[in-house]
PDB file of C-alpha atoms in Angstrom:
ATOM      1  CA  MET A  71     -52.402 -27.331 -67.159  1.00 53.00           C
ATOM      2  CA  ALA A  72     -52.634 -24.136 -65.107  1.00 53.00           C
ATOM      3  CA  ASP A  73     -52.789 -26.168 -61.850  1.00 54.00           C
ATOM      4  CA  LYS A  74     -49.659 -28.097 -62.742  1.00 53.00           C
ATOM      5  CA  LYS A  75     -47.776 -24.838 -63.486  1.00 51.00           C
ATOM      6  CA  GLU A  76     -48.782 -23.271 -60.143  1.00 54.00           C
ATOM      7  CA  THR A  77     -47.654 -26.403 -58.265  1.00 53.00           C
ATOM      8  CA  ALA A  78     -44.302 -26.343 -60.056  1.00 52.00           C
ATOM      9  CA  ASP A  79     -43.794 -22.617 -59.165  1.00 55.00           C
ATOM     10  CA  ALA A  80     -44.648 -23.193 -55.474  1.00 52.00           C
ATOM     11  CA  ALA A  81     -42.074 -25.995 -55.015  1.00 55.00           C
ATOM     12  CA  PRO A  82     -38.963 -23.795 -55.610  1.00 57.00           C
ATOM     13  CA  LYS A  83     -40.416 -21.064 -53.334  1.00 58.00           C
ATOM     14  CA  LYS A  84     -40.849 -23.566 -50.463  1.00 58.00           C
ATOM     15  CA  LYS A  85     -37.320 -24.857 -50.948  1.00 61.00           C
ATOM     16  CA  GLY A  86     -35.971 -21.269 -50.871  1.00 63.00           C
ATOM     17  CA  LYS A  87     -37.778 -20.501 -47.599  1.00 66.00           C
ATOM     18  CA  ILE A  88     -36.527 -23.733 -45.952  1.00 67.00           C
ATOM     19  CA  LYS A  89     -32.962 -22.892 -47.052  1.00 65.00           C
ATOM     20  CA  LYS A  90     -33.167 -19.413 -45.490  1.00 66.00           C
ATOM     21  CA  ILE A  91     -34.561 -20.823 -42.234  1.00 67.00           C
ATOM     22  CA  LEU A  92     -31.763 -23.420 -42.058  1.00 63.00           C
ATOM     23  CA  ILE A  93     -29.051 -20.799 -42.716  1.00 70.00           C
ATOM     24  CA  GLY A  94     -30.567 -18.509 -40.071  1.00 63.00           C
ATOM     25  CA  GLY A  95     -30.678 -21.354 -37.544  1.00 60.00           C
ATOM     26  CA  VAL A  96     -27.050 -22.320 -38.169  1.00 59.00           C
ATOM     27  CA  ALA A  97     -25.949 -18.659 -37.833  1.00 61.00           C
ATOM     28  CA  LEU A  98     -27.824 -18.394 -34.517  1.00 58.00           C
ATOM     29  CA  LEU A  99     -26.173 -21.558 -33.193  1.00 58.00           C
ATOM     30  CA  VAL A 100     -22.715 -20.226 -34.167  1.00 54.00           C
ATOM     31  CA  LEU A 101     -23.371 -16.931 -32.355  1.00 57.00           C
ATOM     32  CA  VAL A 102     -24.701 -18.628 -29.205  1.00 55.00           C
ATOM     33  CA  GLY A 103     -21.856 -21.158 -29.196  1.00 57.00           C
ATOM     34  CA  GLY A 104     -19.281 -18.388 -29.642  1.00 55.00           C
ATOM     35  CA  GLY A 105     -20.757 -16.423 -26.751  1.00 57.00           C
ATOM     36  CA  VAL A 106     -20.715 -19.442 -24.444  1.00 54.00           C
ATOM     37  CA  GLY A 107     -17.131 -20.236 -25.451  1.00 55.00           C
ATOM     38  CA  ALA A 108     -16.012 -16.661 -24.777  1.00 53.00           C
ATOM     39  CA  GLY A 109     -17.722 -16.750 -21.382  1.00 55.00           C
ATOM     40  CA  VAL A 110     -15.992 -20.001 -20.407  1.00 53.00           C
ATOM     41  CA  TYR A 111     -12.609 -18.630 -21.534  1.00 54.00           C
ATOM     42  CA  ALA A 112     -13.083 -15.377 -19.596  1.00 53.00           C
ATOM     43  CA  SER A 113     -14.095 -17.290 -16.483  1.00 53.00           C
ATOM     44  CA  ASN A 114     -11.096 -19.628 -16.660  1.00 57.00           C
ATOM     45  CA  ALA A 115      -8.756 -16.704 -17.316  1.00 51.00           C
ATOM     46  CA  GLY A 116      -9.980 -15.006 -14.160  1.00 49.00           C
ATOM     47  CA  LEU A 117     -11.658 -12.161 -16.041  1.00 51.00           C
ATOM     48  CA  LEU A 118     -14.967 -13.103 -14.460  1.00 52.00           C
ATOM     49  CA  GLY A 119     -15.661 -14.147 -10.888  1.00 49.00           C
ATOM     50  CA  GLY A 120     -14.965 -17.757  -9.973  1.00 46.00           C
ATOM     51  CA  GLY A 121     -12.020 -18.225 -12.349  1.00 43.00           C
ATOM     52  CA  HIS A 122      -8.808 -20.081 -11.564  1.00 46.00           C
ATOM     53  CA  ALA A 123      -7.003 -16.797 -10.840  1.00 47.00           C
ATOM     54  CA  ALA A 124      -9.100 -16.362  -7.685  1.00 48.00           C
ATOM     55  CA  VAL A 125      -7.864 -19.645  -6.161  1.00 57.00           C
ATOM     56  CA  ASP A 126      -5.789 -19.047  -3.014  1.00 65.00           C
ATOM     57  CA  ASP A 127      -2.549 -21.026  -3.172  1.00 70.00           C
ATOM     58  CA  GLY A 128      -1.673 -20.242   0.447  1.00 73.00           C
ATOM     59  CA  LYS A 129       1.466 -18.238  -0.424  1.00 84.00           C
ATOM     60  CA  PRO A 130       2.050 -14.656   0.781  1.00 92.00           C
ATOM     61  CA  LYS A 131       0.608 -12.018  -1.556  1.00 92.00           C
ATOM     62  CA  LEU A 132       2.143  -8.699  -2.577  1.00 92.00           C
ATOM     63  CA  VAL A 133       0.241  -5.757  -1.080  1.00 90.00           C
ATOM     64  CA  PRO A 134      -0.459  -2.894  -3.535  1.00 91.00           C
ATOM     65  CA  LYS A 135      -0.139   0.587  -2.033  1.00 85.00           C
ATOM     66  CA  SER A 136      -3.850   1.111  -2.654  1.00 81.00           C
ATOM     67  CA  GLU A 137      -4.611  -1.729  -0.199  1.00 79.00           C
ATOM     68  CA  GLN A 138      -2.089  -0.849   2.500  1.00 72.00           C
ATOM     69  CA  LYS A 139      -3.310  -0.651   6.076  1.00 66.00           C
ATOM     70  CA  HIS A 140      -2.951   2.327   8.348  1.00 54.00           C
ATOM     71  CA  PRO A 141      -0.042   1.769  10.798  1.00 52.00           C
ATOM     72  CA  THR A 142      -2.498   1.333  13.688  1.00 44.00           C
ATOM     73  CA  GLU A 143      -4.407  -1.399  11.828  1.00 46.00           C
ATOM     74  CA  GLY A 144      -1.541  -3.792  11.251  1.00 44.00           C
ATOM     75  CA  GLU A 145       0.456  -5.702  13.794  1.00 46.00           C
ATOM     76  CA  GLY A 146       4.192  -5.359  13.605  1.00 46.00           C
ATOM     77  CA  GLY A 147       4.756  -1.834  12.324  1.00 48.00           C
ATOM     78  CA  GLY A 148       3.705   0.624   9.697  1.00 49.00           C
ATOM     79  CA  HIS A 149       3.656   0.536   5.951  1.00 48.00           C
ATOM     80  CA  GLY A 150       5.701   2.418   3.433  1.00 45.00           C
ATOM     81  CA  GLY A 151       6.609   2.019  -0.189  1.00 42.00           C
ATOM     82  CA  ASP A 152      10.355   2.065  -0.836  1.00 41.00           C
ATOM     83  CA  GLU A 153      11.174  -1.631  -0.592  1.00 40.00           C
ATOM     84  CA  ALA A 154      12.345  -4.150  -3.138  1.00 44.00           C
ATOM     85  CA  ALA A 155      10.851  -7.553  -3.823  1.00 48.00           C
ATOM     86  CA  PRO A 156      12.222 -10.053  -1.293  1.00 45.00           C
ATOM     87  CA  GLU A 157      14.124 -12.303  -3.650  1.00 51.00           C
ATOM     88  CA  ASN A 158      16.489  -9.422  -4.442  1.00 51.00           C
ATOM     89  CA  HIS A 159      17.797  -9.607  -0.860  1.00 51.00           C
ATOM     90  CA  GLY A 160      17.653  -5.876  -0.308  1.00 48.00           C
ATOM     91  CA  MET A 161      18.585  -4.719  -3.811  1.00 47.00           C
ATOM     92  CA  LYS A 162      15.923  -2.474  -5.358  1.00 49.00           C
ATOM     93  CA  PRO A 163      14.534  -3.436  -8.782  1.00 48.00           C
ATOM     94  CA  PRO A 164      13.936  -0.738 -11.420  1.00 45.00           C
ATOM     95  CA  ALA A 165      10.896   1.285 -10.403  1.00 44.00           C
ATOM     96  CA  GLY A 166       8.804   3.896 -12.163  1.00 45.00           C
ATOM     97  CA  GLU A 167       8.337   7.471 -11.003  1.00 50.00           C
ATOM     98  CA  GLY A 168       6.612   7.912  -7.680  1.00 53.00           C
ATOM     99  CA  GLY A 169       8.232   4.953  -5.914  1.00 65.00           C
ATOM    100  CA  ASP A 170       7.441   1.277  -5.881  1.00 75.00           C
ATOM    101  CA  LYS A 171       3.986  -0.024  -6.597  1.00 86.00           C
ATOM    102  CA  TYR A 172       3.805  -2.213  -3.479  1.00 91.00           C
ATOM    103  CA  ALA A 173       3.470  -1.176   0.165  1.00 92.00           C
ATOM    104  CA  SER A 174       5.947  -2.271   2.823  1.00 92.00           C
ATOM    105  CA  THR A 175       5.321  -3.651   6.292  1.00 94.00           C
ATOM    106  CA  TYR A 176       8.060  -2.903   8.826  1.00 96.00           C
ATOM    107  CA  TYR A 177       8.757  -5.156  11.770  1.00 97.00           C
ATOM    108  CA  PRO A 178      11.389  -4.356  14.454  1.00 97.00           C
ATOM    109  CA  MET A 179      12.925  -7.530  15.844  1.00 96.00           C
ATOM    110  CA  GLU A 180      12.958  -7.897  19.603  1.00 92.00           C
ATOM    111  CA  LYS A 181      16.259  -7.564  21.448  1.00 94.00           C
ATOM    112  CA  GLU A 182      19.525  -6.376  19.962  1.00 97.00           C
ATOM    113  CA  PHE A 183      22.094  -8.704  18.416  1.00 97.00           C
ATOM    114  CA  THR A 184      25.641  -8.841  19.790  1.00 97.00           C
ATOM    115  CA  SER A 185      28.510 -10.654  18.083  1.00 96.00           C
ATOM    116  CA  ASN A 186      32.295 -10.697  17.945  1.00 95.00           C
ATOM    117  CA  LEU A 187      33.772  -9.390  14.712  1.00 95.00           C
ATOM    118  CA  GLN A 188      35.860 -11.683  12.541  1.00 93.00           C
ATOM    119  CA  ASP A 189      39.614 -11.592  13.421  1.00 90.00           C
ATOM    120  CA  SER A 190      39.089  -8.680  15.818  1.00 91.00           C
ATOM    121  CA  ALA A 191      39.004  -7.981  19.548  1.00 93.00           C
ATOM    122  CA  HIS A 192      35.971  -5.745  18.976  1.00 94.00           C
ATOM    123  CA  PHE A 193      32.321  -6.712  18.859  1.00 94.00           C
ATOM    124  CA  VAL A 194      29.227  -5.254  17.234  1.00 96.00           C
ATOM    125  CA  GLN A 195      25.800  -4.716  18.746  1.00 97.00           C
ATOM    126  CA  VAL A 196      22.923  -3.946  16.374  1.00 98.00           C
ATOM    127  CA  GLY A 197      19.185  -3.466  16.489  1.00 98.00           C
ATOM    128  CA  ILE A 198      17.417  -4.769  13.383  1.00 97.00           C
ATOM    129  CA  ALA A 199      14.097  -4.115  11.662  1.00 98.00           C
ATOM    130  CA  VAL A 200      12.909  -5.876   8.513  1.00 97.00           C
ATOM    131  CA  ALA A 201      10.590  -4.806   5.701  1.00 96.00           C
ATOM    132  CA  THR A 202       8.411  -6.894   3.384  1.00 96.00           C
ATOM    133  CA  PRO A 203       6.150  -5.938   0.464  1.00 95.00           C
ATOM    134  CA  TYR A 204       4.060  -9.060   1.165  1.00 95.00           C
ATOM    135  CA  ASP A 205       1.091  -9.550   3.470  1.00 94.00           C
ATOM    136  CA  ASP A 206       1.235 -10.414   7.187  1.00 94.00           C
ATOM    137  CA  THR A 207       2.067 -14.069   6.443  1.00 95.00           C
ATOM    138  CA  VAL A 208       5.771 -13.204   6.126  1.00 96.00           C
ATOM    139  CA  ILE A 209       5.876 -11.476   9.540  1.00 96.00           C
ATOM    140  CA  THR A 210       3.972 -14.411  11.078  1.00 96.00           C
ATOM    141  CA  ASN A 211       6.555 -16.816   9.586  1.00 97.00           C
ATOM    142  CA  LEU A 212       9.336 -14.634  10.977  1.00 97.00           C
ATOM    143  CA  LYS A 213       7.848 -14.746  14.481  1.00 96.00           C
ATOM    144  CA  THR A 214       7.214 -18.489  14.274  1.00 97.00           C
ATOM    145  CA  ASN A 215      10.853 -19.159  13.361  1.00 97.00           C
ATOM    146  CA  ASP A 216      12.363 -16.472  15.601  1.00 97.00           C
ATOM    147  CA  ILE A 217      15.064 -18.705  17.111  1.00 97.00           C
ATOM    148  CA  ALA A 218      16.285 -20.022  13.743  1.00 98.00           C
ATOM    149  CA  VAL A 219      16.264 -16.508  12.253  1.00 98.00           C
ATOM    150  CA  ARG A 220      18.192 -15.031  15.200  1.00 97.00           C
ATOM    151  CA  SER A 221      20.778 -17.779  14.853  1.00 97.00           C
ATOM    152  CA  ALA A 222      21.215 -17.012  11.129  1.00 98.00           C
ATOM    153  CA  ILE A 223      21.620 -13.292  11.892  1.00 98.00           C
ATOM    154  CA  LEU A 224      24.262 -13.947  14.558  1.00 97.00           C
ATOM    155  CA  MET A 225      26.213 -16.211  12.195  1.00 97.00           C
ATOM    156  CA  ALA A 226      26.161 -13.518   9.486  1.00 97.00           C
ATOM    157  CA  LEU A 227      27.349 -10.920  12.006  1.00 96.00           C
ATOM    158  CA  GLY A 228      30.147 -13.272  13.116  1.00 95.00           C
ATOM    159  CA  ASP A 229      31.425 -13.400   9.524  1.00 95.00           C
ATOM    160  CA  THR A 230      31.691  -9.599   9.406  1.00 95.00           C
ATOM    161  CA  THR A 231      35.064  -7.872   9.603  1.00 95.00           C
ATOM    162  CA  GLU A 232      35.954  -4.736  11.538  1.00 94.00           C
ATOM    163  CA  GLU A 233      36.580  -2.877   8.274  1.00 94.00           C
ATOM    164  CA  GLN A 234      33.069  -3.613   7.042  1.00 93.00           C
ATOM    165  CA  VAL A 235      31.318  -2.166  10.083  1.00 95.00           C
ATOM    166  CA  MET A 236      33.399   1.027   9.943  1.00 94.00           C
ATOM    167  CA  SER A 237      32.194   2.162   6.490  1.00 95.00           C
ATOM    168  CA  SER A 238      28.783   3.020   5.047  1.00 95.00           C
ATOM    169  CA  ASP A 239      29.367   0.697   2.076  1.00 96.00           C
ATOM    170  CA  GLY A 240      30.311  -2.132   4.419  1.00 96.00           C
ATOM    171  CA  LYS A 241      27.129  -1.586   6.446  1.00 96.00           C
ATOM    172  CA  ARG A 242      25.015  -1.633   3.278  1.00 96.00           C
ATOM    173  CA  GLN A 243      26.648  -4.913   2.234  1.00 96.00           C
ATOM    174  CA  LEU A 244      25.888  -6.269   5.695  1.00 97.00           C
ATOM    175  CA  GLN A 245      22.213  -5.315   5.273  1.00 97.00           C
ATOM    176  CA  VAL A 246      22.061  -7.345   2.056  1.00 97.00           C
ATOM    177  CA  ARG A 247      23.782 -10.337   3.684  1.00 97.00           C
ATOM    178  CA  LEU A 248      21.408 -10.230   6.655  1.00 98.00           C
ATOM    179  CA  ALA A 249      18.353 -10.091   4.363  1.00 97.00           C
ATOM    180  CA  LYS A 250      19.688 -13.122   2.488  1.00 97.00           C
ATOM    181  CA  ALA A 251      20.363 -15.013   5.737  1.00 98.00           C
ATOM    182  CA  ILE A 252      16.814 -14.342   6.958  1.00 98.00           C
ATOM    183  CA  ASN A 253      15.222 -15.271   3.611  1.00 98.00           C
ATOM    184  CA  ASP A 254      17.277 -18.471   3.334  1.00 98.00           C
ATOM    185  CA  THR A 255      16.098 -19.514   6.808  1.00 98.00           C
ATOM    186  CA  LEU A 256      12.445 -18.727   6.058  1.00 97.00           C
ATOM    187  CA  LYS A 257      12.638 -20.612   2.746  1.00 97.00           C
ATOM    188  CA  GLN A 258      14.065 -23.632   4.537  1.00 97.00           C
ATOM    189  CA  LYS A 259      11.371 -23.542   7.242  1.00 96.00           C
ATOM    190  CA  GLU A 260       8.322 -22.222   5.371  1.00 96.00           C
ATOM    191  CA  GLY A 261       9.162 -22.546   1.666  1.00 95.00           C
ATOM    192  CA  PHE A 262       9.065 -18.771   1.143  1.00 95.00           C
ATOM    193  CA  GLY A 263      11.332 -15.846   2.112  1.00 96.00           C
ATOM    194  CA  GLY A 264       9.629 -12.510   1.638  1.00 96.00           C
ATOM    195  CA  ILE A 265      12.001 -10.054   3.350  1.00 96.00           C
ATOM    196  CA  GLY A 266      12.836  -7.113   1.085  1.00 95.00           C
ATOM    197  CA  ASN A 267      15.235  -5.086   3.242  1.00 96.00           C
ATOM    198  CA  VAL A 268      16.944  -5.071   6.615  1.00 97.00           C
ATOM    199  CA  TYR A 269      17.402  -1.800   8.515  1.00 98.00           C
ATOM    200  CA  PHE A 270      19.596  -0.961  11.495  1.00 97.00           C
ATOM    201  CA  THR A 271      17.725   0.665  14.355  1.00 97.00           C
ATOM    202  CA  SER A 272      20.947   0.858  16.372  1.00 97.00           C
ATOM    203  CA  PHE A 273      24.590   0.131  15.527  1.00 97.00           C
ATOM    204  CA  VAL A 274      27.421   0.089  18.082  1.00 96.00           C
ATOM    205  CA  VAL A 275      30.998  -1.187  17.695  1.00 95.00           C
ATOM    206  CA  GLN A 276      33.081  -1.646  20.859  1.00 93.00           C
TER     207      GLN A 276
END
């Protein structure tokens, strides 16, 4: 009788131990699976190396001020930080204190531009430099399409009136129109604009 009682007491104890082991194993699998899932998500989100965010799509990239080159390192001019994003065609977006977050590359275009003014006997001769907050790809595209860009600039100058070139406001409006003309040409040729502002390095009306 005593043997039968001991056997009956041992059976529930074995079942209890097996239950605990099974619960522990399931909990371990859940933890491991959760960790693997989190790792896969972080990798795909670009939080870890090798994620989709690191894929280069071939488009120009904005250059943070912290990564800007020294003027002697870059081809085509120095870097600054007071430019707008290119799609604004020269109009600055709202910026926090301390200036814009992206650096600017300046590139002076070769040769001055001369054009008759609209409905006037006078003509205008201007030197132009452009600025971009993107990497050197934009300047390379500008050089590659120099003839098309120069043509667009001359057409924009030809649509300018004498009154516009005689006032500061008119000149600022002309800067915006020239930036748009350049960006439109680059978009047509390369699929991307990238010019933030246009500056006059010389301006003569005769």
